[in-house]
mmCIF file of C-alpha atoms in Angstrom:
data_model
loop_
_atom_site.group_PDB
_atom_site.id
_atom_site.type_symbol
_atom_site.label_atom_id
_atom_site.label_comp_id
_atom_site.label_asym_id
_atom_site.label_seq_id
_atom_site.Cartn_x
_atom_site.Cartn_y
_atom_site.Cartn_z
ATOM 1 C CA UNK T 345 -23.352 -2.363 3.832
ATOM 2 C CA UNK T 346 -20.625 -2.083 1.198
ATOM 3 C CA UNK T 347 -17.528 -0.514 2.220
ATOM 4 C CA UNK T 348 -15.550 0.919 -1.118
ATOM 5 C CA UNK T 349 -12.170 2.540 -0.899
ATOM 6 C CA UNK T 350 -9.948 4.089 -3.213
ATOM 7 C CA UNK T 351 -5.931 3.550 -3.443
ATOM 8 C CA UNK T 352 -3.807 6.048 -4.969
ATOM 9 C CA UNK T 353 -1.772 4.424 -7.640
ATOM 10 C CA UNK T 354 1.821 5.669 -6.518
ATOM 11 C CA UNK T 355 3.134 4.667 -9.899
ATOM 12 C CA UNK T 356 1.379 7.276 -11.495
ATOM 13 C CA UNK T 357 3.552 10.680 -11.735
ATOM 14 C CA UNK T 358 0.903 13.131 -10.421
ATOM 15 C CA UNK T 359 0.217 10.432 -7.406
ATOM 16 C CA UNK T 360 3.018 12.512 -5.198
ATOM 17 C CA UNK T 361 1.451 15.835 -5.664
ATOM 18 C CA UNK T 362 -1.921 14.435 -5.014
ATOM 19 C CA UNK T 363 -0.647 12.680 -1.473
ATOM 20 C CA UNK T 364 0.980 15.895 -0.504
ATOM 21 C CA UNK T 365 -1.699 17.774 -0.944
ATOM 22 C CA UNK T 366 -4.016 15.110 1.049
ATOM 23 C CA UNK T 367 -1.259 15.187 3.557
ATOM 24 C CA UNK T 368 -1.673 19.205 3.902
ATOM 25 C CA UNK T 369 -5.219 19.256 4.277
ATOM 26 C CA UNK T 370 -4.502 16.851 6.938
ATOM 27 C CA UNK T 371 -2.183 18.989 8.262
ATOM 28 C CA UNK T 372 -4.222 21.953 8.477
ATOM 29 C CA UNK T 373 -6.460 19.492 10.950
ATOM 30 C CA UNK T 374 -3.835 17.714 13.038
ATOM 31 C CA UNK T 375 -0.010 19.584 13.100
ATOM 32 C CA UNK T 376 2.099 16.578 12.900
ATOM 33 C CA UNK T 377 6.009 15.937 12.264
ATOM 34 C CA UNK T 378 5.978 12.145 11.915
ATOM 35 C CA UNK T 379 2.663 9.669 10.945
ATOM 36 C CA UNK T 380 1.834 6.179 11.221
ATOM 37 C CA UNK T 381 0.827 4.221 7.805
ATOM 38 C CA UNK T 382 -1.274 1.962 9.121
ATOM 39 C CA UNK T 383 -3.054 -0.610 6.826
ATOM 40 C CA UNK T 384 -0.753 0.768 4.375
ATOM 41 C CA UNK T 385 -0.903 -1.775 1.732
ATOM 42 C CA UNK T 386 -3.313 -1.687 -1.061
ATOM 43 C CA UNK T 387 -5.987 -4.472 0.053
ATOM 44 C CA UNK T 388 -9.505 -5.585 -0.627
ATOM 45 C CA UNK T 389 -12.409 -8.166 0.993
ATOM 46 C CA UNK T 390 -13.447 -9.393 -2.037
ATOM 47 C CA UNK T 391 -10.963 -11.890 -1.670
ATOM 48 C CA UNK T 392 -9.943 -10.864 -5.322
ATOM 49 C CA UNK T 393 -13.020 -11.196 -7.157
ATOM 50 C CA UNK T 394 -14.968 -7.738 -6.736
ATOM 51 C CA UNK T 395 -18.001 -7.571 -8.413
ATOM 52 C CA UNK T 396 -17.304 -6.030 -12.246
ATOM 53 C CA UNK T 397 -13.828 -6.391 -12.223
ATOM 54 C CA UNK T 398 -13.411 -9.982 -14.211
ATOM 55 C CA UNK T 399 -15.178 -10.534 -17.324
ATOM 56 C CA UNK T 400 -15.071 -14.026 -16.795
ATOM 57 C CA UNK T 401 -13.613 -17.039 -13.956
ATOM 58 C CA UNK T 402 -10.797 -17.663 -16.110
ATOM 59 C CA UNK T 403 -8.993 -14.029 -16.208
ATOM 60 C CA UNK T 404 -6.492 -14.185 -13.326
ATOM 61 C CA UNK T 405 -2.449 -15.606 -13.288
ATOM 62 C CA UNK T 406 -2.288 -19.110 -13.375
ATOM 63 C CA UNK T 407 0.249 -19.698 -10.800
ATOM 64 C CA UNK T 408 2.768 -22.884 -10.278
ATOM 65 C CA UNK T 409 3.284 -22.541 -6.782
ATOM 66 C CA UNK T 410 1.073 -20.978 -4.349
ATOM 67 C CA UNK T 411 2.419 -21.333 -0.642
ATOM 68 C CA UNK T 412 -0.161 -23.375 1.409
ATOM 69 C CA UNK T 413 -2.958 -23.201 -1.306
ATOM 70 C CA UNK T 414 -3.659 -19.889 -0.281
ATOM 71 C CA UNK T 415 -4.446 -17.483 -2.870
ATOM 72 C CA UNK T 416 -2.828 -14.488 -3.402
ATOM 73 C CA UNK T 417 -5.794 -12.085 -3.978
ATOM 74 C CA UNK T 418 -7.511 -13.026 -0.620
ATOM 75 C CA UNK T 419 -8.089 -10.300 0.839
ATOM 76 C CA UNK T 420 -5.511 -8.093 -1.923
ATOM 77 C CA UNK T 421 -6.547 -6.419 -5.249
ATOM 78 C CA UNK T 422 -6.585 -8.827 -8.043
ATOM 79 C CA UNK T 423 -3.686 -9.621 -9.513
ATOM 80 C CA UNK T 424 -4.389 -8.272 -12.773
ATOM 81 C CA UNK T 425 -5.212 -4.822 -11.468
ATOM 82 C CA UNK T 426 -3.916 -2.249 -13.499
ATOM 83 C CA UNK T 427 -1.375 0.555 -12.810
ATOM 84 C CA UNK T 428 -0.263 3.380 -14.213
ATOM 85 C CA UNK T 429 2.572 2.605 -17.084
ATOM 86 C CA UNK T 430 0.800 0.281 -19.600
ATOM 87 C CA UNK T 431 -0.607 -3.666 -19.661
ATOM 88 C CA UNK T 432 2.448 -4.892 -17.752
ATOM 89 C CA UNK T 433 1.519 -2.375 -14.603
ATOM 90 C CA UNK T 434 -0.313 -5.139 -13.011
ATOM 91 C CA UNK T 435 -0.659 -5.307 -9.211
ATOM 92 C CA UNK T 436 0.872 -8.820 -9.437
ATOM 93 C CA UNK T 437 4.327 -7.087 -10.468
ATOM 94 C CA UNK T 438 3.669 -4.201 -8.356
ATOM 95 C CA UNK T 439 1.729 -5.053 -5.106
ATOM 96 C CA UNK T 440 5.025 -4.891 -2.557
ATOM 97 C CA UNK T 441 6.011 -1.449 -4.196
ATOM 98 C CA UNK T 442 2.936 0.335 -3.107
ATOM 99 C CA UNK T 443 4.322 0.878 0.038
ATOM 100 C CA UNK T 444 7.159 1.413 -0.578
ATOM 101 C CA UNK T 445 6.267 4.507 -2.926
ATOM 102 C CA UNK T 446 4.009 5.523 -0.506
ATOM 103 C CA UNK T 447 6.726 5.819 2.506
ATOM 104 C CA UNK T 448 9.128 7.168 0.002
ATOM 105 C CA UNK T 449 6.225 10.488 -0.879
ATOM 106 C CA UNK T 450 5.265 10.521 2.951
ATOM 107 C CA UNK T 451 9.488 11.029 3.589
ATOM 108 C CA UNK T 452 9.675 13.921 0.599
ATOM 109 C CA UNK T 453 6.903 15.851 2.131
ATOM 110 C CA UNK T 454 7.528 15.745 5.985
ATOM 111 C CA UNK T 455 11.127 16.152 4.920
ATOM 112 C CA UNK T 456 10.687 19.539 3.121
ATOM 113 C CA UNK T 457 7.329 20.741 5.399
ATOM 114 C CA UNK T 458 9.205 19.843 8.755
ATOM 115 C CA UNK T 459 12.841 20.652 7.525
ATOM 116 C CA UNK T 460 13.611 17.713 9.583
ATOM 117 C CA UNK T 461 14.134 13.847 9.384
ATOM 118 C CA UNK T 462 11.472 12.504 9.399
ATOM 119 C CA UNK T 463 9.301 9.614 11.727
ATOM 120 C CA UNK T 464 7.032 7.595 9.328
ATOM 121 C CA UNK T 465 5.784 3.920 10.997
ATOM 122 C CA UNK T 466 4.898 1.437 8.002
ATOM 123 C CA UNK T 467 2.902 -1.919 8.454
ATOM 124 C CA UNK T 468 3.310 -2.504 5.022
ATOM 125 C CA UNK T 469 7.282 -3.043 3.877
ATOM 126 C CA UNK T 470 10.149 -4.285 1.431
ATOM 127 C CA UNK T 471 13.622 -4.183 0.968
ATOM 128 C CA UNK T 472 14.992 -0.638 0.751
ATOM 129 C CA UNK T 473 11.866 0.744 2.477
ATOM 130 C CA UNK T 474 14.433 1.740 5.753
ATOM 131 C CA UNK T 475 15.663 4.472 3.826
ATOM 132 C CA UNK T 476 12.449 6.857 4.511
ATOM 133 C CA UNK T 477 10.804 5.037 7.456
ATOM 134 C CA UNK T 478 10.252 2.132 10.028
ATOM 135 C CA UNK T 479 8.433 -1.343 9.525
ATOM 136 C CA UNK T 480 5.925 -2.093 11.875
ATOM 137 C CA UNK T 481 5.298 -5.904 12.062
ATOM 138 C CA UNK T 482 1.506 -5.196 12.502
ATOM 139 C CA UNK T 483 -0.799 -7.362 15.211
ATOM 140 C CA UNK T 484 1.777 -9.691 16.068
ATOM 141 C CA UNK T 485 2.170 -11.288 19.429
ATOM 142 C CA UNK T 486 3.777 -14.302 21.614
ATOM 143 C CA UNK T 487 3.617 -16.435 24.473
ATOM 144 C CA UNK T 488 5.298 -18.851 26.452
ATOM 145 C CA UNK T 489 3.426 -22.180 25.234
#
């Protein structure tokens, strides 16, 4: 079975509208004053190479460093993905924003539909992201050994 999502590109200008109005027909389903973006970063199991979306093996970043020899589109969008604003929109420059925008739409509309501050719970995060919500540190856990 193949699983195939969609991610709203939050770069594009009409991307806020379209969340809120998502977020309204959710709404309409489940009153809520505060939500939990869960999974919340823009991620694929192709382990970067979907099926259709390189022309040929050689058409991806050629990195210098790469911690641990782990690639950087396991389990992510490739990293020549386009967004919205022209060739140099690629998810490589723009994967930790998503987000970030994301949180920062989620904040405008429970702001203005609540009249309130409000509670948003992020997995996903980056610098400046405590300004509309709260990181989550995801499936984490510790023990004594």
């Amino acid at each position: 079975m193949a699983w195939q999502a969609v991610f709203i590109d939050f770069l594009n200008p009409n991307a806020t509208q379209y969340w809120s109005d998502m977020l309204d027909e959710f709404k309409d389903s489940a009153d809520f004053d505060g939500i939990w973006l869960d999974m919340n970063e823009a991620s694929s199991f192709c382990n970067g190479e979907c099926p259709g979306f390189y022309n040929t093996p050689e058409e991806t970043i050629p990195l210098k460093y790469v911690p641990g020899n782990h690639s950087l589109e396991d389990q992510l969008l490739p990293l020549l993905a386009k967004h919205y604003g022209g060739d140099q929109s690629i998810d490589f420059n723009y994967h930790s924003l998503y987000a970030y925008y994301q949180v920062k739409a989620t904040y405008e509309y429970l702001a203005q539909s609540t009249k309130e501050r409000p509670f948003i719970l992020s997995r996903s995060s980056r610098s400046g992201l405590g300004v509309y919500g709260n990181h989550w540190l995801g499936d984490n856990y510790s023990n004594w050994q």
